[in-house]
């Protein structure tokens, strides 16, 4: 009898040690239709999109130039700029790290350095000028995505070299914080392959999402530079295989995230990965949270919308689609979010 009691007690203690996360419930889908531009763009799928004033800034991963400027009103290409390469004005693996006023940040994932350009230079120069290079301190870290945070910091998704998948850096790219509730303390690793995702900030708040798993978290940076989690939520409870997420049992998560003044927009897969059907696995849903973690809307598009940005007035989604071919489409949501 005593042995049975010990077994039951051990089972209960083991069960309680697994953290239970808040599960978000998808609201009923709200159909939205993408509007094509009259001017056709011939391009590869963009790695990121942002809107500055009335212009779209698209970042590519291949081609002659990695930056493309497009008129957000009519879809007409204005210019391309930014060469691939290892020269003083070039980037090997350029990644857009956001804007701060009229300054645009570009990080080279391969070379692990950051350069800053004025929006005026990007619009008017024939080529990117030489710019001050800030090297990432501690080259053992691999940061996939980053965004400027609260003017004087950066926040990013780190997949190698840190025990947690969110990294906070100062302006000189010194690490000042590392955080994240997934993986939990029983499954930590410095190879965070299955925990990578996207980040987006607004003021001193930022949202972090995972691509391989439906997880979202919202943080607020404090006056001393530390970051406090406000809330987090999952599409389902995480399932681990050793120190990684078990992707064979979990649905894919978020392709991109954009935090605005009032909302957090996330393009969402919500499907299990199937190698035989991988060409049809694309994000066609856009989940809209408020800053308090309430899931307000579940927008559904017939065309994929992985990479996207939101207008400053929060009335328009600009998204890259692959269906039927690569293009930028717009969604009018002015009557959906009120």
Short mmCIF file of C-alpha atoms in Angstrom, two decimals:
data_model
loop_
_atom_site.label_atom_id
_atom_site.label_comp_id
_atom_site.label_asym_id
_atom_site.label_seq_id
_atom_site.Cartn_x
_atom_site.Cartn_y
_atom_site.Cartn_z
CA UNK A 1 0.00 0.00 0.00
CA UNK A 2 2.84 2.35 0.90
CA UNK A 3 4.59 1.59 -2.42
CA UNK A 4 1.38 2.36 -4.33
CA UNK A 5 1.07 5.70 -2.49
CA UNK A 6 4.67 6.61 -3.40
CA UNK A 7 4.05 5.76 -7.08
CA UNK A 8 0.90 7.90 -7.18
CA UNK A 9 2.69 10.78 -5.42
CA UNK A 10 5.59 10.63 -7.87
CA UNK A 11 3.14 10.67 -10.80
CA UNK A 12 1.36 13.73 -9.42
CA UNK A 13 4.61 15.58 -8.81
CA UNK A 14 5.82 14.77 -12.33
CA UNK A 15 2.52 15.92 -13.85
CA UNK A 16 2.60 19.20 -11.95
CA UNK A 17 6.16 19.93 -13.04
CA UNK A 18 4.99 20.30 -16.66
CA UNK A 19 3.93 23.93 -17.03
CA UNK A 20 0.47 24.41 -18.47
CA UNK A 21 0.23 27.40 -20.80
CA UNK A 22 -2.83 29.46 -21.59
CA UNK A 23 -4.43 28.16 -24.76
CA UNK A 24 -5.97 30.67 -27.15
CA UNK A 25 -9.22 29.68 -28.86
CA UNK A 26 -9.65 30.68 -32.48
CA UNK A 27 -12.72 32.86 -33.08
CA UNK A 28 -14.96 32.25 -36.06
CA UNK A 29 -13.17 33.11 -39.28
CA UNK A 30 -13.83 36.48 -40.89
CA UNK A 31 -13.27 36.28 -44.68
CA UNK A 32 -11.05 38.98 -46.21
CA UNK A 33 -10.16 39.47 -49.88
CA UNK A 34 -6.80 40.67 -51.12
CA UNK A 35 -6.78 43.49 -53.68
CA UNK A 36 -4.15 43.36 -56.42
CA UNK A 37 -2.25 46.43 -57.53
CA UNK A 38 -2.68 47.62 -61.13
CA UNK A 39 1.11 47.64 -61.57
CA UNK A 40 2.68 44.19 -61.69
CA UNK A 41 5.93 43.50 -59.85
CA UNK A 42 8.39 40.88 -61.05
CA UNK A 43 10.23 39.73 -57.95
CA UNK A 44 11.22 36.88 -55.66
CA UNK A 45 9.28 36.39 -52.48
CA UNK A 46 10.29 39.14 -50.00
CA UNK A 47 11.81 38.20 -46.65
CA UNK A 48 10.22 41.21 -44.94
CA UNK A 49 7.89 44.15 -45.63
CA UNK A 50 7.45 47.49 -43.92
CA UNK A 51 5.70 50.74 -44.76
CA UNK A 52 7.43 54.09 -44.35
CA UNK A 53 5.29 57.11 -45.15
CA UNK A 54 3.42 55.99 -48.30
CA UNK A 55 6.09 53.61 -49.55
CA UNK A 56 6.62 49.89 -49.06
CA UNK A 57 10.13 48.68 -48.23
CA UNK A 58 10.68 45.08 -49.36
CA UNK A 59 13.74 42.99 -48.43
CA UNK A 60 14.84 40.13 -50.69
CA UNK A 61 17.17 37.18 -50.05
CA UNK A 62 18.48 36.91 -53.62
CA UNK A 63 18.74 38.88 -56.83
CA UNK A 64 20.86 41.88 -57.80
CA UNK A 65 19.52 44.15 -55.03
CA UNK A 66 18.11 43.32 -51.62
CA UNK A 67 15.94 46.44 -51.13
CA UNK A 68 12.97 47.35 -53.31
CA UNK A 69 10.89 50.52 -52.81
CA UNK A 70 7.27 50.41 -53.97
CA UNK A 71 4.56 53.08 -53.99
CA UNK A 72 1.98 51.84 -51.47
CA UNK A 73 -0.83 53.63 -53.31
CA UNK A 74 -0.47 52.07 -56.75
CA UNK A 75 2.11 49.28 -56.37
CA UNK A 76 4.53 50.87 -58.83
CA UNK A 77 8.20 50.16 -58.26
CA UNK A 78 10.20 53.29 -57.41
CA UNK A 79 13.70 51.84 -57.20
CA UNK A 80 15.96 48.98 -56.13
CA UNK A 81 19.08 49.51 -54.02
CA UNK A 82 21.52 47.59 -51.84
CA UNK A 83 23.98 45.11 -53.34
CA UNK A 84 24.73 41.60 -52.17
CA UNK A 85 28.40 40.92 -51.45
CA UNK A 86 31.20 41.35 -48.95
CA UNK A 87 32.27 44.89 -49.81
CA UNK A 88 32.04 47.98 -47.56
CA UNK A 89 28.69 48.96 -49.11
CA UNK A 90 27.34 45.42 -49.48
CA UNK A 91 25.64 42.69 -47.42
CA UNK A 92 25.99 38.91 -47.57
CA UNK A 93 22.72 38.07 -45.75
CA UNK A 94 20.86 41.35 -45.17
CA UNK A 95 18.00 41.33 -42.66
CA UNK A 96 15.71 44.28 -41.97
CA UNK A 97 15.85 45.31 -38.31
CA UNK A 98 13.21 48.01 -38.46
CA UNK A 99 13.13 51.78 -38.39
CA UNK A 100 13.48 54.47 -35.76
CA UNK A 101 12.00 57.69 -37.08
CA UNK A 102 13.75 58.16 -40.42
CA UNK A 103 16.61 55.75 -39.65
CA UNK A 104 16.59 52.25 -41.16
CA UNK A 105 18.59 49.39 -39.61
CA UNK A 106 20.09 46.58 -41.70
CA UNK A 107 21.79 43.58 -40.08
CA UNK A 108 24.05 41.13 -41.89
CA UNK A 109 23.24 37.70 -40.49
CA UNK A 110 26.35 36.15 -42.03
CA UNK A 111 28.83 38.85 -40.99
CA UNK A 112 26.97 39.63 -37.73
CA UNK A 113 27.05 43.40 -37.93
CA UNK A 114 24.56 46.25 -38.09
CA UNK A 115 24.52 49.35 -40.27
CA UNK A 116 22.21 52.38 -40.10
CA UNK A 117 20.93 54.39 -43.09
CA UNK A 118 18.69 57.40 -43.35
CA UNK A 119 15.45 56.88 -45.25
CA UNK A 120 16.41 59.92 -47.34
CA UNK A 121 19.64 58.17 -48.42
CA UNK A 122 17.78 55.02 -49.41
CA UNK A 123 15.25 56.98 -51.47
CA UNK A 124 17.65 59.35 -53.20
CA UNK A 125 21.12 57.78 -53.44
CA UNK A 126 22.16 55.71 -56.45
CA UNK A 127 23.79 53.21 -54.13
CA UNK A 128 23.97 52.71 -50.39
CA UNK A 129 26.74 54.85 -48.90
CA UNK A 130 29.39 53.49 -46.59
CA UNK A 131 28.00 53.40 -43.07
CA UNK A 132 29.30 52.81 -39.58
CA UNK A 133 29.49 49.09 -38.81
CA UNK A 134 28.55 47.84 -35.34
CA UNK A 135 29.64 44.26 -34.71
CA UNK A 136 27.63 41.83 -32.62
CA UNK A 137 29.47 41.22 -29.37
CA UNK A 138 30.01 37.50 -28.85
CA UNK A 139 30.02 35.83 -32.26
CA UNK A 140 28.67 32.53 -30.96
CA UNK A 141 25.10 33.88 -31.21
CA UNK A 142 22.94 33.47 -34.33
CA UNK A 143 20.11 36.01 -34.54
CA UNK A 144 17.47 35.41 -37.22
CA UNK A 145 15.23 38.45 -36.81
CA UNK A 146 15.59 41.71 -34.94
CA UNK A 147 13.73 44.96 -34.39
CA UNK A 148 14.53 48.28 -32.75
CA UNK A 149 13.04 48.50 -29.25
CA UNK A 150 12.25 51.68 -27.34
CA UNK A 151 14.68 53.71 -29.52
CA UNK A 152 17.84 52.68 -27.64
CA UNK A 153 17.69 48.86 -27.83
CA UNK A 154 17.09 45.93 -30.16
CA UNK A 155 15.15 42.73 -29.58
CA UNK A 156 15.66 39.60 -31.65
CA UNK A 157 14.99 35.91 -32.12
CA UNK A 158 18.15 33.93 -31.36
CA UNK A 159 18.53 30.27 -32.40
CA UNK A 160 22.13 29.49 -31.42
CA UNK A 161 24.28 30.43 -28.46
CA UNK A 162 21.73 31.38 -25.78
CA UNK A 163 19.53 29.26 -23.48
CA UNK A 164 16.32 31.19 -24.31
CA UNK A 165 15.04 32.30 -27.74
CA UNK A 166 14.60 36.07 -27.13
CA UNK A 167 17.62 38.36 -26.96
CA UNK A 168 17.75 42.05 -26.00
CA UNK A 169 20.73 44.15 -27.12
CA UNK A 170 21.84 47.72 -26.56
CA UNK A 171 22.76 50.09 -29.41
CA UNK A 172 26.32 48.72 -29.47
CA UNK A 173 24.96 45.14 -29.80
CA UNK A 174 25.97 44.05 -26.33
CA UNK A 175 23.61 41.44 -24.90
CA UNK A 176 21.70 42.82 -21.91
CA UNK A 177 18.89 40.24 -21.66
CA UNK A 178 17.85 36.73 -22.64
CA UNK A 179 14.36 35.44 -21.96
CA UNK A 180 11.48 33.17 -22.98
CA UNK A 181 9.12 30.74 -21.25
CA UNK A 182 9.52 28.10 -23.98
CA UNK A 183 11.57 25.95 -23.77
CA UNK A 184 10.97 25.35 -20.08
CA UNK A 185 13.81 24.74 -17.63
CA UNK A 186 13.69 20.97 -18.21
CA UNK A 187 14.30 21.22 -21.98
CA UNK A 188 16.84 24.02 -22.36
CA UNK A 189 19.50 23.97 -25.04
CA UNK A 190 21.72 26.49 -26.78
CA UNK A 191 20.64 25.04 -30.13
CA UNK A 192 17.16 26.58 -30.31
CA UNK A 193 16.40 25.30 -33.81
CA UNK A 194 12.69 24.64 -33.26
CA UNK A 195 12.07 27.77 -31.18
CA UNK A 196 12.91 30.45 -33.76
CA UNK A 197 10.39 33.01 -34.91
CA UNK A 198 9.67 36.68 -35.44
CA UNK A 199 9.59 39.78 -33.26
CA UNK A 200 7.90 43.16 -33.56
CA UNK A 201 7.89 46.17 -31.26
CA UNK A 202 5.92 49.31 -30.53
CA UNK A 203 7.49 51.78 -28.13
CA UNK A 204 8.73 49.87 -25.10
CA UNK A 205 6.61 46.76 -25.79
CA UNK A 206 7.35 43.86 -28.10
CA UNK A 207 5.68 40.67 -29.29
CA UNK A 208 7.55 37.44 -30.00
CA UNK A 209 6.15 34.49 -31.96
CA UNK A 210 7.41 31.05 -32.96
CA UNK A 211 7.22 29.63 -36.48
CA UNK A 212 7.30 25.90 -35.75
CA UNK A 213 4.77 26.12 -32.93
CA UNK A 214 1.80 28.38 -32.19
CA UNK A 215 3.28 30.43 -29.35
CA UNK A 216 3.06 34.19 -28.78
CA UNK A 217 4.36 36.32 -25.92
CA UNK A 218 4.20 40.03 -25.13
CA UNK A 219 6.82 41.88 -23.07
CA UNK A 220 7.34 45.38 -21.75
CA UNK A 221 10.75 46.94 -21.23
CA UNK A 222 11.22 48.64 -17.88
CA UNK A 223 13.09 51.88 -17.11
CA UNK A 224 16.25 49.95 -16.15
CA UNK A 225 16.32 48.08 -19.49
CA UNK A 226 15.00 44.76 -18.16
CA UNK A 227 11.96 43.21 -19.80
CA UNK A 228 8.84 41.95 -18.03
CA UNK A 229 6.48 39.44 -19.61
CA UNK A 230 2.91 40.73 -19.77
CA UNK A 231 1.26 37.58 -21.13
CA UNK A 232 1.79 34.57 -23.34
CA UNK A 233 -0.44 32.00 -25.01
CA UNK A 234 -0.29 28.86 -27.16
CA UNK A 235 -2.45 27.22 -29.80
CA UNK A 236 -1.80 23.92 -27.95
CA UNK A 237 0.40 22.67 -25.14
CA UNK A 238 4.05 22.17 -26.18
CA UNK A 239 5.31 18.63 -26.70
CA UNK A 240 9.04 18.04 -26.42
CA UNK A 241 11.38 15.49 -27.93
CA UNK A 242 14.58 15.67 -25.89
CA UNK A 243 15.48 19.37 -25.84
CA UNK A 244 13.48 20.38 -28.94
CA UNK A 245 9.81 20.68 -29.79
CA UNK A 246 8.36 17.56 -31.37
CA UNK A 247 7.29 18.98 -34.72
CA UNK A 248 5.70 15.72 -35.83
CA UNK A 249 2.97 16.19 -33.20
CA UNK A 250 2.49 19.97 -33.25
CA UNK A 251 0.88 22.40 -35.67
CA UNK A 252 3.00 25.05 -37.34
CA UNK A 253 2.72 28.49 -35.79
CA UNK A 254 3.27 32.07 -36.95
CA UNK A 255 4.99 33.18 -40.15
CA UNK A 256 5.25 36.85 -39.16
CA UNK A 257 4.14 39.34 -36.50
CA UNK A 258 3.49 43.08 -36.50
CA UNK A 259 2.79 45.14 -33.38
CA UNK A 260 0.91 48.42 -33.83
CA UNK A 261 -0.45 51.07 -31.48
CA UNK A 262 -3.47 48.97 -30.45
CA UNK A 263 -3.02 45.48 -31.87
CA UNK A 264 -0.70 42.56 -32.57
CA UNK A 265 -1.21 40.99 -36.01
CA UNK A 266 0.12 37.48 -36.71
CA UNK A 267 0.04 35.47 -39.95
CA UNK A 268 -0.81 31.93 -38.85
CA UNK A 269 -0.36 28.44 -40.30
CA UNK A 270 -2.33 26.26 -37.87
CA UNK A 271 -1.49 23.10 -39.83
CA UNK A 272 0.78 20.15 -39.18
CA UNK A 273 3.78 19.87 -41.45
CA UNK A 274 3.37 17.14 -44.06
CA UNK A 275 6.29 16.62 -46.39
CA UNK A 276 4.09 15.17 -49.14
CA UNK A 277 1.76 18.17 -48.96
CA UNK A 278 4.32 20.86 -48.11
CA UNK A 279 3.56 23.00 -51.19
CA UNK A 280 0.00 23.55 -49.94
CA UNK A 281 0.96 24.42 -46.36
CA UNK A 282 0.80 28.20 -46.33
CA UNK A 283 -0.46 30.76 -43.81
CA UNK A 284 -3.87 32.05 -44.86
CA UNK A 285 -5.12 33.26 -41.48
CA UNK A 286 -4.34 36.53 -39.76
CA UNK A 287 -4.90 36.52 -35.99
CA UNK A 288 -5.39 39.87 -34.29
CA UNK A 289 -4.66 40.24 -30.55
CA UNK A 290 -4.88 43.37 -28.45
CA UNK A 291 -2.00 44.38 -26.19
CA UNK A 292 -3.70 42.64 -23.24
CA UNK A 293 -3.61 39.24 -24.97
CA UNK A 294 -7.24 38.99 -26.04
CA UNK A 295 -7.66 37.29 -29.42
CA UNK A 296 -10.08 39.62 -31.21
CA UNK A 297 -10.24 38.44 -34.82
CA UNK A 298 -9.37 35.48 -37.02
CA UNK A 299 -9.15 36.82 -40.56
CA UNK A 300 -9.17 34.29 -43.40
CA UNK A 301 -7.73 34.89 -46.86
CA UNK A 302 -8.02 32.54 -49.82
CA UNK A 303 -4.50 33.59 -50.82
CA UNK A 304 -1.41 33.11 -48.66
CA UNK A 305 -0.14 36.07 -46.63
CA UNK A 306 3.04 35.08 -44.81
CA UNK A 307 5.06 38.32 -44.78
CA UNK A 308 3.11 41.52 -44.17
CA UNK A 309 2.95 44.97 -42.65
CA UNK A 310 0.18 47.23 -41.35
CA UNK A 311 -0.60 50.85 -42.18
CA UNK A 312 -0.06 53.37 -39.39
CA UNK A 313 -3.83 53.95 -39.08
CA UNK A 314 -4.32 50.14 -38.68
CA UNK A 315 -6.82 50.06 -41.57
CA UNK A 316 -4.82 48.23 -44.25
CA UNK A 317 -2.78 45.03 -44.41
CA UNK A 318 -0.06 44.86 -47.07
CA UNK A 319 0.96 41.24 -47.61
CA UNK A 320 3.17 39.16 -49.88
CA UNK A 321 1.39 36.24 -51.49
CA UNK A 322 2.56 33.34 -53.65
CA UNK A 323 -0.83 32.59 -55.13
CA UNK A 324 -1.16 32.35 -58.05
CA UNK A 325 2.27 34.06 -58.27
CA UNK A 326 4.44 36.29 -56.09
CA UNK A 327 2.72 39.66 -55.59
CA UNK A 328 1.88 42.31 -53.01
CA UNK A 329 -1.81 42.51 -52.14
CA UNK A 330 -3.82 44.80 -49.87
CA UNK A 331 -6.61 44.05 -47.42
CA UNK A 332 -9.00 46.77 -46.31
CA UNK A 333 -9.83 46.05 -42.64
CA UNK A 334 -11.21 49.48 -41.76
CA UNK A 335 -14.69 48.03 -41.10
CA UNK A 336 -13.42 44.94 -39.26
CA UNK A 337 -11.43 46.51 -36.43
CA UNK A 338 -13.38 49.30 -34.79
#
